[in-house]
Coordinates of C-alpha atoms and ligand atoms in Angstrom, one line a residue:
X1 CA 0.0 0.0 0.0
X2 CA 2.9 2.4 0.7
X3 CA 4.1 4.1 -2.4
X4 CA 6.8 6.3 -1.1
X5 CA 8.8 4.2 1.2
X6 CA 8.3 0.9 3.0
X7 CA 6.5 1.4 6.3
X8 CA 8.3 0.7 9.5
X9 CA 7.7 -2.8 10.8
X10 CA 7.3 -1.5 14.4
X11 CA 6.0 1.9 15.6
X12 CA 8.8 2.2 18.1
X13 CA 12.5 1.4 18.2
X14 CA 13.3 -1.2 20.9
X15 CA 15.8 -3.7 22.2
X16 CA 14.2 -6.6 24.0
X17 CA 17.1 -6.9 26.3
X18 CA 16.4 -3.5 27.8
X19 CA 12.8 -4.1 28.9
X20 CA 11.1 -6.3 31.6
X21 CA 9.5 -9.5 30.4
X22 CA 6.3 -11.3 31.2
X23 CA 5.6 -14.9 30.0
X24 CA 2.3 -16.6 29.4
X25 CA 0.9 -19.5 27.5
X26 CA -1.9 -17.4 25.8
X27 CA -1.8 -13.6 25.5
X28 CA -5.2 -12.0 24.9
X29 CA -5.3 -8.4 23.7
X30 CA -8.6 -6.7 24.6
X31 CA -11.2 -7.3 27.3
X32 CA -14.5 -7.0 25.5
X33 CA -16.9 -9.8 24.8
X34 CA -14.5 -11.5 22.4
X35 CA -11.4 -11.2 24.5
X36 CA -12.9 -12.3 27.8
X37 CA -14.8 -15.2 26.2
X38 CA -11.5 -16.3 24.5
X39 CA -9.6 -15.9 27.8
X40 CA -12.1 -18.1 29.7
X41 CA -11.8 -20.9 27.1
X42 CA -8.0 -20.7 26.9
X43 CA -7.8 -20.9 30.7
X44 CA -8.8 -24.6 30.3
X45 CA -5.4 -25.2 28.8
X46 CA -2.9 -22.9 30.4
X47 CA -1.9 -19.5 31.9
X48 CA -3.7 -16.6 30.3
X49 CA -2.7 -12.9 30.3
X50 CA -5.3 -10.3 29.2
X51 CA -3.9 -6.8 28.3
X52 CA -6.5 -4.0 28.2
X53 CA -5.8 -0.4 27.1
X54 CA -8.0 1.3 29.7
X55 CA -10.1 -0.3 32.5
X56 CA -11.2 -3.8 31.9
X57 CA -14.8 -2.7 31.1
X58 CA -14.0 0.0 28.6
X59 CA -14.7 -0.9 25.0
X60 CA -17.8 -1.2 22.7
X61 CA -19.2 -4.2 24.5
X62 CA -20.1 -2.3 27.6
X63 CA -22.1 0.2 25.6
X64 CA -24.1 -2.3 23.6
X65 CA -27.8 -1.6 23.9
X66 CA -30.1 -3.6 21.6
X67 CA -29.0 -7.1 22.5
X68 CA -27.8 -10.4 21.2
X69 CA -29.5 -11.9 18.1
X70 CA -29.9 -15.6 18.9
X71 CA -31.9 -18.4 17.4
X72 CA -33.8 -19.5 20.5
X73 CA -37.3 -18.3 19.6
X74 CA -39.0 -21.3 17.9
X75 CA -38.3 -24.3 15.7
X76 CA -37.6 -22.4 12.5
X77 CA -35.4 -19.9 14.2
X78 CA -32.0 -21.1 13.0
X79 CA -32.8 -21.1 9.3
X80 CA -34.6 -17.8 9.4
X81 CA -31.8 -16.2 11.3
X82 CA -29.4 -17.5 8.7
X83 CA -31.6 -16.3 5.8
X84 CA -31.8 -12.8 7.4
X85 CA -28.1 -12.6 7.9
X86 CA -27.4 -13.7 4.3
X87 CA -29.9 -11.2 2.9
X88 CA -28.5 -8.2 4.8
X89 CA -24.9 -9.3 3.9
X90 CA -25.7 -8.7 0.2
X91 CA -24.1 -11.7 -1.4
X92 CA -20.7 -11.5 0.5
X93 CA -21.4 -13.7 3.6
X94 CA -19.7 -17.0 3.8
X95 CA -22.7 -19.3 4.3
X96 CA -20.8 -22.0 6.2
X97 CA -19.5 -19.4 8.7
X98 CA -23.1 -18.0 9.1
X99 CA -24.5 -21.4 9.8
X100 CA -21.8 -22.3 12.3
X101 CA -22.0 -19.0 14.3
X102 CA -25.8 -19.0 14.3
X103 CA -26.1 -22.6 15.3
X104 CA -23.7 -22.3 18.2
X105 CA -25.2 -19.0 19.5
X106 CA -27.9 -20.6 21.7
X107 CA -25.3 -22.6 23.6
X108 CA -23.2 -19.5 24.2
X109 CA -26.1 -17.5 25.5
X110 CA -27.3 -20.4 27.8
X111 CA -23.8 -20.5 29.1
X112 CA -23.9 -16.8 29.9
X113 CA -27.1 -17.3 31.8
X114 CA -25.4 -20.1 33.8
X115 CA -22.6 -17.7 34.6
X116 CA -25.1 -15.3 36.1
X117 CA -26.3 -13.0 33.2
X118 CA -29.9 -12.0 33.6
X119 CA -31.7 -11.4 30.3
X120 CA -35.2 -9.8 30.4
X121 CA -38.0 -12.4 30.7
X122 CA -41.6 -12.7 31.6
X123 CA -43.1 -15.7 33.5
X124 CA -39.7 -17.5 33.1
X125 CA -39.6 -17.1 29.3
X126 CA -37.0 -14.9 27.6
X127 CA -38.3 -11.8 25.9
X128 CA -37.2 -11.3 22.3
X129 CA -37.0 -7.9 20.5
X130 CA -36.8 -7.0 16.8
X131 CA -34.4 -4.7 14.8
X132 CA -33.9 -3.7 11.2
X133 CA -33.4 -6.6 8.7
X134 CA -34.8 -9.2 11.1
X135 CA -38.0 -10.9 9.9
X136 CA -38.6 -12.3 13.5
X137 CA -38.2 -11.2 17.1
X138 CA -35.0 -13.0 18.2
X139 CA -33.0 -10.5 20.2
X140 CA -32.4 -11.1 23.8
X141 CA -31.7 -8.1 26.0
X142 CA -30.9 -7.2 29.6
X143 CA -32.2 -4.4 31.8
X144 CA -34.0 -3.0 28.8
X145 CA -31.2 -1.4 26.9
X146 CA -28.1 -2.3 29.0
X147 CA -27.3 -5.6 27.4
X148 CA -23.7 -4.9 26.8
X149 CA -23.0 -3.9 30.4
X150 CA -24.7 -7.1 31.7
X151 CA -22.6 -9.3 29.4
X152 CA -19.4 -7.5 30.2
X153 CA -20.0 -7.7 33.9
X154 CA -20.8 -11.4 33.6
X155 CA -17.7 -12.2 31.6
X156 CA -15.4 -10.2 34.0
X157 CA -16.8 -12.0 37.0
X158 CA -16.4 -15.4 35.3
X159 CA -12.8 -14.6 34.2
X160 CA -12.0 -13.6 37.8
X161 CA -13.1 -17.1 39.0
X162 CA -10.2 -18.5 37.0
X163 CA -7.0 -18.1 39.0
X164 CA -4.9 -18.6 35.8
X165 CA -6.4 -15.6 34.1
X166 CA -4.4 -12.4 34.8
X167 CA -5.8 -9.1 33.7
X168 CA -3.5 -6.1 33.3
X169 CA -5.4 -2.9 32.8
X170 CA -4.1 0.4 31.4
X171 CA -1.7 -1.6 29.2
X172 CA -1.5 -0.3 25.7
X173 CA -0.2 -2.8 23.2
X174 CA 2.0 -1.1 20.6
X175 CA 3.0 -4.0 18.3
X176 CA 2.9 -7.7 17.9
X177 CA 6.4 -9.3 18.0
X178 CA 6.9 -11.7 15.1
X179 CA 9.8 -13.4 13.4
X180 CA 9.6 -15.5 10.2
X181 CA 5.8 -15.4 10.1
X182 CA 5.3 -16.6 13.7
X183 CA 3.9 -14.4 16.4
X184 CA 5.7 -14.5 19.8
X185 CA 3.8 -11.9 21.8
X186 CA 3.6 -8.2 22.0
X187 CA 5.4 -5.1 23.2
X188 CA 3.2 -2.9 25.4
X189 CA 3.3 0.2 27.6
X190 CA 1.8 0.0 31.1
X191 CA 0.6 3.4 32.4
X192 CA 2.9 3.3 35.5
X193 CA 5.4 0.4 34.9
X194 CA 6.5 1.6 31.4
X195 CA 7.5 -0.5 28.4
X196 CA 7.3 -4.3 28.7
X197 CA 7.5 -7.5 26.6
X198 CA 4.7 -10.1 26.9
X199 CA 6.1 -13.3 25.4
X200 CA 3.4 -15.9 24.6
X201 CA 3.1 -19.3 23.0
X202 CA -0.2 -18.2 21.4
X203 CA -1.7 -14.7 20.9
X204 CA -5.3 -13.7 20.5
X205 CA -6.2 -10.3 19.2
X206 CA -9.6 -9.1 20.4
X207 CA -9.0 -5.3 20.4
X208 CA -12.2 -4.2 18.6
X209 CA -12.9 -2.1 15.5
X210 CA -11.9 1.3 14.1
X211 CA -15.0 3.5 14.6
X212 CA -13.0 6.4 16.0
X213 CA -11.4 7.2 12.7
X214 CA -14.7 8.9 11.7
X215 CA -15.7 12.2 13.3
X216 CA -19.2 11.1 14.0
X217 CA -19.2 7.7 15.8
X218 CA -21.0 5.7 18.5
X219 CA -17.7 4.1 19.4
X220 CA -15.9 4.8 22.7
X221 CA -12.4 6.4 22.6
X222 CA -10.4 3.1 22.9
X223 CA -11.8 1.9 19.6
X224 CA -9.0 3.3 17.3
X225 CA -8.2 0.2 15.3
X226 CA -4.9 -0.6 17.0
X227 CA -5.2 -4.3 16.7
X228 CA -6.0 -4.3 12.9
X229 CA -3.1 -1.9 12.3
X230 CA -0.5 -3.8 14.3
X231 CA -1.6 -7.1 12.6
X232 CA -1.2 -5.4 9.2
X233 CA 2.4 -4.3 10.2
X234 CA 3.1 -7.9 11.2
X235 CA 2.0 -9.2 7.8
X236 CA -1.6 -10.2 8.5
X237 CA -4.1 -10.2 5.6
X238 CA -6.9 -7.6 6.1
X239 CA -10.3 -8.3 4.5
X240 CA -13.3 -6.2 3.4
X241 CA -12.3 -3.1 5.2
X242 CA -14.2 -0.8 2.9
X243 CA -17.4 -2.0 4.6
X244 CA -18.1 0.4 7.5
X245 CA -21.5 0.3 9.0
X246 CA -23.2 3.6 9.8
X247 CA -25.9 3.3 12.5
X248 CA -29.0 5.4 11.5
X249 CA -29.8 6.8 14.8
X250 CA -27.4 8.5 17.2
X251 CA -28.3 11.4 19.4
X252 CA -27.5 14.7 17.6
X253 CA -27.2 17.5 20.1
X254 CA -24.2 19.9 19.8
X255 CA -21.9 19.1 22.7
X256 CA -23.3 15.7 23.5
X257 CA -21.5 12.5 22.6
X258 CA -23.0 10.7 19.6
X259 CA -24.8 8.2 21.9
X260 CA -26.6 5.4 20.3
X261 CA -30.4 5.4 20.2
X262 CA -30.9 1.7 19.8
X263 CA -32.6 0.3 16.7
X264 CA -34.7 -1.7 19.2
X265 CA -36.6 1.6 19.7
X266 CA -37.7 1.4 16.1
X267 CA -38.4 -2.3 16.6
X268 CA -40.9 -1.2 19.3
X269 CA -42.6 1.1 16.8
X270 CA -40.4 4.3 16.9
X271 CA -41.0 6.4 13.7
X272 CA -38.5 8.6 11.9
X273 CA -39.9 12.0 11.0
X274 CA -38.4 15.1 9.3
X275 CA -38.5 18.6 10.7
X276 CA -42.0 19.0 9.3
X277 CA -43.2 16.0 11.3
X278 CA -43.6 13.8 8.2
X279 CA -42.8 10.1 8.5
X280 CA -40.5 9.5 5.5
X281 CA -39.1 5.9 5.6
X282 CA -42.5 4.5 4.4
X283 CA -41.9 6.1 1.0
X284 CA -38.4 4.7 0.7
X285 CA -38.7 1.0 1.7
X286 CA -41.5 -1.5 2.4
X287 CA -40.0 -2.3 5.8
X288 CA -39.9 1.5 6.6
X289 CA -37.9 2.1 9.8
X290 CA -36.9 -1.6 10.0
X291 CA -35.2 -1.7 6.6
X292 CA -31.5 -2.7 6.8
X293 CA -29.2 -0.1 8.4
X294 CA -27.5 1.1 5.2
X295 CA -30.8 1.9 3.6
X296 CA -32.2 3.8 6.6
X297 CA -28.9 5.7 7.0
X298 CA -28.8 6.8 3.4
X299 CA -32.4 7.8 3.4
X300 CA -32.0 9.9 6.5
X301 CA -29.1 11.7 4.8
X302 CA -31.4 12.2 1.8
X303 CA -34.1 13.6 3.9
X304 CA -31.7 15.9 5.8
X305 CA -30.6 17.3 2.4
X306 CA -34.2 17.6 1.1
X307 CA -35.3 19.5 4.2
X308 CA -32.0 21.4 4.7
X309 CA -31.7 20.2 8.3
X310 CA -28.8 18.8 10.3
X311 CA -30.8 15.9 11.5
X312 CA -34.1 14.0 11.6
X313 CA -36.2 13.0 14.6
X314 CA -37.3 9.8 16.3
X315 CA -40.8 9.9 17.4
X316 CA -41.6 7.5 20.3
X317 CA -44.4 9.5 21.8
X318 CA -47.1 7.0 20.9
X319 CA -45.3 4.1 22.7
X320 CA -46.3 5.1 26.2
X321 CA -44.2 6.3 29.1
X322 CA -44.4 3.0 31.1
X323 CA -43.2 0.9 28.2
X324 CA -40.4 3.3 27.4
X325 CA -39.3 3.4 31.0
X326 CA -39.2 -0.4 31.2
X327 CA -37.6 -1.1 27.8
X328 CA -35.2 1.8 27.4
X329 CA -34.3 3.2 30.8
X330 CA -30.8 4.1 29.7
X331 CA -31.9 6.0 26.6
X332 CA -34.6 7.8 28.6
X333 CA -32.1 8.9 31.3
X334 CA -29.6 10.0 28.7
X335 CA -32.1 12.1 26.8
X336 CA -33.4 13.6 30.1
X337 CA -29.9 15.0 30.7
X338 CA -30.6 17.2 27.7
X339 CA -34.1 18.1 28.8
X340 CA -35.7 15.7 26.3
X341 CA -38.6 13.6 27.7
X342 CA -38.8 10.8 25.2
X343 CA -42.4 10.1 26.1
X344 CA -43.4 13.5 24.8
X345 CA -40.6 15.1 22.9
X346 CA -38.9 14.2 19.5
X347 CA -35.3 13.0 19.7
X348 CA -32.9 14.6 17.2
X349 CA -30.9 11.9 15.5
X350 CA -28.6 11.3 12.5
X351 CA -26.3 8.4 11.4
X352 CA -22.7 7.9 12.5
X353 CA -20.0 5.3 12.1
X354 CA -20.8 2.3 14.2
X355 CA -19.2 -1.0 13.2
X356 CA -16.1 -2.2 11.3
X357 CA -17.5 -5.0 9.1
X358 CA -14.0 -5.9 7.7
X359 CA -10.9 -6.7 9.7
X360 CA -8.2 -9.3 10.0
X361 CA -9.0 -12.3 7.9
X362 CA -9.5 -15.5 9.9
X363 CA -10.9 -18.9 9.6
X364 CA -13.6 -20.4 11.8
X365 CA -11.1 -20.9 14.6
X366 CA -9.9 -17.4 14.6
X367 CA -6.6 -18.4 12.9
X368 CA -5.0 -15.6 10.9
X369 CA -2.3 -16.1 8.2
X370 CA 0.3 -15.6 10.9
X371 CA 1.3 -18.7 12.9
X372 CA 0.4 -18.3 16.6
X373 CA -1.9 -15.3 16.0
X374 CA -5.7 -15.5 16.3
X375 CA -8.2 -12.8 16.0
X376 CA -11.9 -12.6 17.2
X377 CA -14.7 -10.1 17.6
X378 CA -14.8 -6.8 15.8
X379 CA -11.1 -6.8 15.0
X380 CA -11.6 -9.9 12.8
X381 CA -13.4 -10.7 9.6
X382 CA -14.7 -14.2 9.3
X383 CA -17.1 -13.5 6.4
X384 CA -20.1 -13.7 8.8
X385 CA -21.4 -10.2 8.1
X386 CA -20.7 -10.0 4.4
X387 CA -21.1 -6.5 3.1
X388 CA -23.3 -5.3 6.0
X389 CA -24.1 -6.5 9.5
X390 CA -27.5 -7.5 10.8
X391 CA -28.2 -5.7 14.0
X392 CA -27.2 -7.6 17.2
X393 CA -25.2 -10.1 15.3
X394 CA -21.9 -8.7 16.7
X395 CA -22.2 -9.7 20.3
X396 CA -23.2 -13.1 19.0
X397 CA -20.1 -13.4 16.8
X398 CA -17.9 -12.2 19.7
X399 CA -19.3 -14.9 22.0
X400 CA -19.0 -17.7 19.5
X401 CA -15.7 -16.8 17.9
X402 CA -14.2 -15.8 21.2
X403 CA -14.9 -19.3 22.5
X404 CA -13.6 -20.9 19.3
X405 CA -10.4 -18.8 19.2
X406 CA -9.7 -19.5 22.9
X407 CA -10.2 -23.2 22.3
X408 CA -8.0 -23.3 19.2
X409 CA -5.2 -21.4 20.8
X410 CA -5.4 -23.6 23.9
X411 CA -5.4 -26.8 21.9
X412 CA -2.3 -25.8 20.0
X413 CA -0.3 -25.4 23.2
X414 CA 0.5 -29.0 23.6
X415 CA 2.1 -29.1 20.2
X416 CA 4.6 -26.5 21.2
X417 CA 7.8 -27.1 23.3
X418 CA 7.3 -26.6 27.0
X419 CA 10.1 -24.2 27.5
X420 CA 10.4 -20.9 25.7
X421 CA 12.4 -17.9 26.5
X422 CA 12.8 -14.3 25.4
X423 CA 14.2 -13.7 21.9
X424 CA 16.7 -11.0 21.3
X425 CA 15.2 -8.5 18.9
X426 CA 16.6 -5.1 18.3
X427 CA 14.7 -2.8 16.1
X428 CA 16.8 0.2 15.0
X429 CA 15.9 3.8 15.9
X430 CA 16.5 5.3 12.5
X431 CA 13.7 7.8 12.1
X432 CA 13.1 11.2 10.6
X433 CA 13.4 14.4 12.6
X434 CA 11.6 14.5 15.9
X435 CA 10.2 18.0 16.3
X436 CA 6.8 18.1 17.9
X437 CA 3.5 17.9 16.0
X438 CA 0.1 18.6 17.4
X439 CA -1.2 15.0 17.5
X440 CA -4.8 16.0 18.3
X441 CA -4.9 18.5 15.4
X442 CA -4.0 15.8 12.9
X443 CA -6.4 13.4 14.6
X444 CA -9.3 15.8 14.3
X445 CA -8.5 16.5 10.7
X446 CA -8.2 12.8 9.9
X447 CA -11.6 12.1 11.5
X448 CA -13.3 14.9 9.7
X449 CA -11.8 13.9 6.3
X450 CA -12.9 10.3 6.8
X451 CA -16.4 11.4 7.7
X452 CA -16.7 13.9 4.8
X453 CA -15.1 11.9 2.1
X454 CA -15.3 8.3 3.0
X455 CA -18.6 8.2 4.9
X456 CA -22.1 7.1 4.1
X457 CA -21.8 8.3 0.4
X458 CA -18.6 7.9 -1.5
X459 CA -17.5 9.0 -4.9
X460 CA -14.3 8.6 -6.9
X461 CA -13.5 12.3 -6.5
X462 CA -13.9 12.3 -2.7
X463 CA -12.0 9.1 -2.3
X464 CA -9.1 10.3 -4.5
X465 CA -9.0 13.5 -2.5
X466 CA -8.9 11.6 0.7
X467 CA -6.1 9.3 -0.5
X468 CA -4.0 12.3 -1.5
X469 CA -4.4 14.1 1.8
X470 CA -3.7 10.9 3.8
X471 CA -0.6 10.3 1.7
X472 CA 0.6 13.7 2.7
X473 CA 0.0 13.2 6.4
X474 CA 1.7 9.8 6.1
X475 CA 5.0 11.4 5.1
X476 CA 5.5 13.2 8.4
X477 CA 3.3 11.3 10.9
X478 CA 4.6 7.7 10.2
X479 CA 8.2 8.7 10.2
X480 CA 8.0 10.0 13.8
X481 CA 8.5 8.0 17.0
X482 CA 6.0 8.8 19.7
X483 CA 6.2 7.8 23.3
X484 CA 2.5 7.8 24.2
X485 CA -0.8 6.1 23.2
X486 CA -2.2 9.2 21.5
X487 CA 0.7 9.2 19.0
X488 CA 0.5 5.4 18.4
X489 CA -3.2 5.6 18.0
X490 CA -2.9 8.3 15.4
X491 CA -0.4 6.2 13.5
X492 CA -2.8 3.2 13.6
X493 CA -5.7 5.4 12.5
X494 CA -3.7 6.7 9.6
X495 CA -2.7 3.3 8.5
X496 CA -6.2 2.0 8.6
X497 CA -7.7 5.1 6.9
X498 CA -5.4 4.5 4.0
X499 CA -6.4 0.9 3.8
X500 CA -10.1 1.7 3.9
X501 CA -9.8 4.3 1.2
X502 CA -7.7 2.1 -1.0
X503 CA -10.3 -0.7 -0.9
X504 CA -13.2 1.8 -1.2
X505 CA -11.5 3.3 -4.4
X506 CA -11.1 -0.2 -5.8
X507 CA -14.7 -1.4 -5.3
X508 CA -16.5 0.4 -8.1
X509 CA -20.0 -0.7 -7.2
X510 CA -22.5 -0.2 -4.4
X511 CA -23.0 -3.2 -2.0
X512 CA -24.3 -3.3 1.6
X513 CA -22.8 -0.4 3.5
X514 CA -20.4 0.6 0.8
X515 CA -22.3 3.2 -1.3
X516 CA -20.7 4.7 -4.3
X517 CA -22.8 7.5 -5.8
X518 CA -20.8 7.2 -9.1
X519 CA -21.5 3.4 -9.2
X520 CA -25.0 3.2 -7.6
X521 CA -25.7 -0.4 -8.6
X522 CA -24.6 -3.7 -7.3
X523 CA -22.3 -5.4 -9.8
X524 CA -22.2 -9.2 -9.2
X525 CA -20.4 -9.9 -12.4
X526 CA -17.2 -8.1 -11.3
X527 CA -17.5 -7.6 -7.5
X528 CA -19.1 -10.6 -5.8
X529 CA -15.8 -11.1 -4.0
X530 CA -13.9 -10.2 -0.9
X531 CA -11.2 -7.6 -0.9
X532 CA -7.9 -8.3 0.7
X533 CA -5.0 -6.1 1.5
X534 CA -1.7 -6.7 3.3
X535 CA 1.6 -4.8 3.6
X536 CA 2.8 -5.8 0.2
X537 CA -0.2 -6.3 -2.0
X538 CA -3.8 -5.5 -2.7
X539 CA -5.8 -8.2 -4.3
X540 CA -9.4 -8.9 -4.9
X541 CA -10.3 -12.6 -4.6
X542 CA -13.5 -14.3 -5.6
X543 CA -15.8 -15.8 -2.9
Ligands
FAD601 P1 -14.6 -4.2 22.3 O1 -15.7 -4.6 23.2 O2 -14.6 -2.9 21.6 O3 -13.3 -4.4 23.2 C1 -12.0 -4.1 22.7 C2 -11.0 -4.2 23.8 O4 -9.7 -4.0 23.2 C3 -11.2 -3.2 24.9 O5 -10.9 -3.8 26.1 C4 -10.0 -2.2 24.6 O6 -9.6 -1.4 25.7 C5 -9.0 -3.1 24.1 N1 -7.9 -2.5 23.2 C6 -8.1 -1.7 22.1 N2 -6.8 -1.4 21.7 C7 -5.9 -1.9 22.5 C8 -4.5 -1.8 22.6 N3 -3.8 -1.1 21.8 N4 -3.9 -2.4 23.7 C9 -4.6 -3.1 24.6 N5 -6.0 -3.2 24.5 C10 -6.6 -2.6 23.5 N6 -23.6 -5.3 18.9 C11 -24.6 -6.1 19.1 O7 -24.5 -7.3 18.7 N7 -25.7 -5.7 19.8 C12 -25.9 -4.5 20.3 O8 -26.9 -4.2 20.9 C13 -24.8 -3.5 20.0 N8 -24.9 -2.2 20.5 C14 -23.9 -1.4 20.3 C15 -23.9 -0.1 20.9 C16 -22.8 0.7 20.8 C17 -22.9 2.1 21.4 C18 -21.6 0.3 20.1 C19 -20.4 1.2 20.0 C20 -21.6 -1.0 19.6 C21 -22.7 -1.8 19.7 N9 -22.7 -3.1 19.1 C22 -23.7 -4.0 19.3 C23 -21.4 -3.6 18.5 C24 -20.7 -4.5 19.6 O9 -20.9 -3.9 20.8 C25 -19.2 -4.6 19.3 O10 -19.0 -5.0 17.9 C26 -18.6 -5.7 20.2 O11 -18.9 -5.4 21.5 C27 -17.1 -5.7 20.0 O12 -16.6 -6.5 20.9 P2 -15.0 -6.8 20.9 O13 -14.7 -7.7 22.1 O14 -14.6 -7.2 19.6 O15 -14.4 -5.3 21.1
SIN602 C1 -28.6 -1.1 18.6 O1 -29.0 -1.3 19.7 O2 -29.2 -0.4 17.7 C2 -27.3 -1.6 18.2 C3 -27.4 -3.0 17.8 C4 -26.2 -3.4 17.1 O3 -25.3 -2.6 16.8 O4 -26.1 -4.5 16.7

């Protein structure tokens, strides 16, 4: 991908003999649904170290609202869940992956319940909600709209039961250590202990997506794509990165974070109206507000342009205060902070970047093309989501693939020699000049550029302009050596922005959440295939 010069293999210069070492059988990077589920499984086989950039609970998982889509609601439920996932994936899902993940979902959710998770139920029966693209109610939820927090708390508690799982918070992983195509662990910075090496027999990346590279996003600050970028530097194949999902409804109030207003709200009858109070989705799609996310997001944008407004509105006023308070207590509380009573006021909303559909290419065991390196959750791309993600299928994938990656990594341990020690690796410090740059200024500019030029609507001209600007930033940002997470995050964001733009330029069609206004139609003849990119190549391969 790099035209000018070959990118540095590592973000920082280091000599392994100068830093303290930690040893573990399985290293897990990230403590969301995928990382913790992987850690719990791997703990059946050996010692596990979990590194987490912030506190253990910080990440997308804890913020998830709608719930987990799971085939537990009736006899036909597995096949109809598969059909809905394939439909929304627009011809790019890997059907065997879809069948496996959906078939194993019920077991993973039952297991969470055994570990103490409480999902909403009535008379002892689970309650199921509906979201866009789902033909049936199949989404389990907890405390109304606090599903992610319930799952995260359950997994943290279960991990703590295992004495061989060690969780190190405030540990920012900078790079994976690899030699000759084999991963041996990672170099990381602990907030007080400084730089360290974590040597591992097997490594599982579960560091989440890249949402923060867009100005408008539902994703929390830790979601800067570090894992995908570090895997790319280590030689991993990245897949389908041009597919970025934009959630139709995030709260749009100047000064407020772009908090999600769950799609489940529309599943309960919430209507989208413009500033004139007109319901508009009915004229764009037969499923109206419950059409797939890409369609709702694009039509919101269209309606904003048509009415010259910065947002549209969600109308929940007909649902009733009691139902709203029971189903969506978190959203109700959040809106109340801005003086919006959702039982009687309209909620200003607009789309924002929500989910990284692509990621590190893996098989159904989370195995990447690098020996000893697995990936699971949003950091990975299994082909489950295809060109778009069905709502609430992500927590499901994290649970199933976390378990599978943990099991695969654990199983592999017995094939490796019992003793292993630190390798001596010295990475030279030859870098460009080191004068200061304003990291946050570049970051803000990068996020704005990605939102404007590589957002919901893309066009050759906007993509080319973005590529040119990113190339310019690259020349002075990537050459520098930073000594703090903000700098490394910026370098990771820049790396991924370039990869996303490159693949979005190449895919000259519209499919799923990749919309090209200059190629508005789906083109199965040329583009029914995945995109891959690695450090040396960019290739498009047929499905
Ligand atoms: P995350 O939960 O994001 O965890 C990533 C972890 O990696 C964190 O612990 C982070 O600190 C750590 N990390 C990152 N970089 C580093 C680094 N350099 N070094 C060390 N650690 C690092 N999906 C659904 O299915 N249902 C929903 O209802 C739903 N609602 C959502 C609501 C919101 C607001 C958001 C943002 C997402 C929602 N999603 C939902 C998507 C879903 O929550 C995520 O895709 C999923 O939780 C990702 O899990 P994960 O374990 O892969 O990553
Ligand atoms: C939501 O609650 O709308 C988010 C669900 C998801 O991202 O899957």
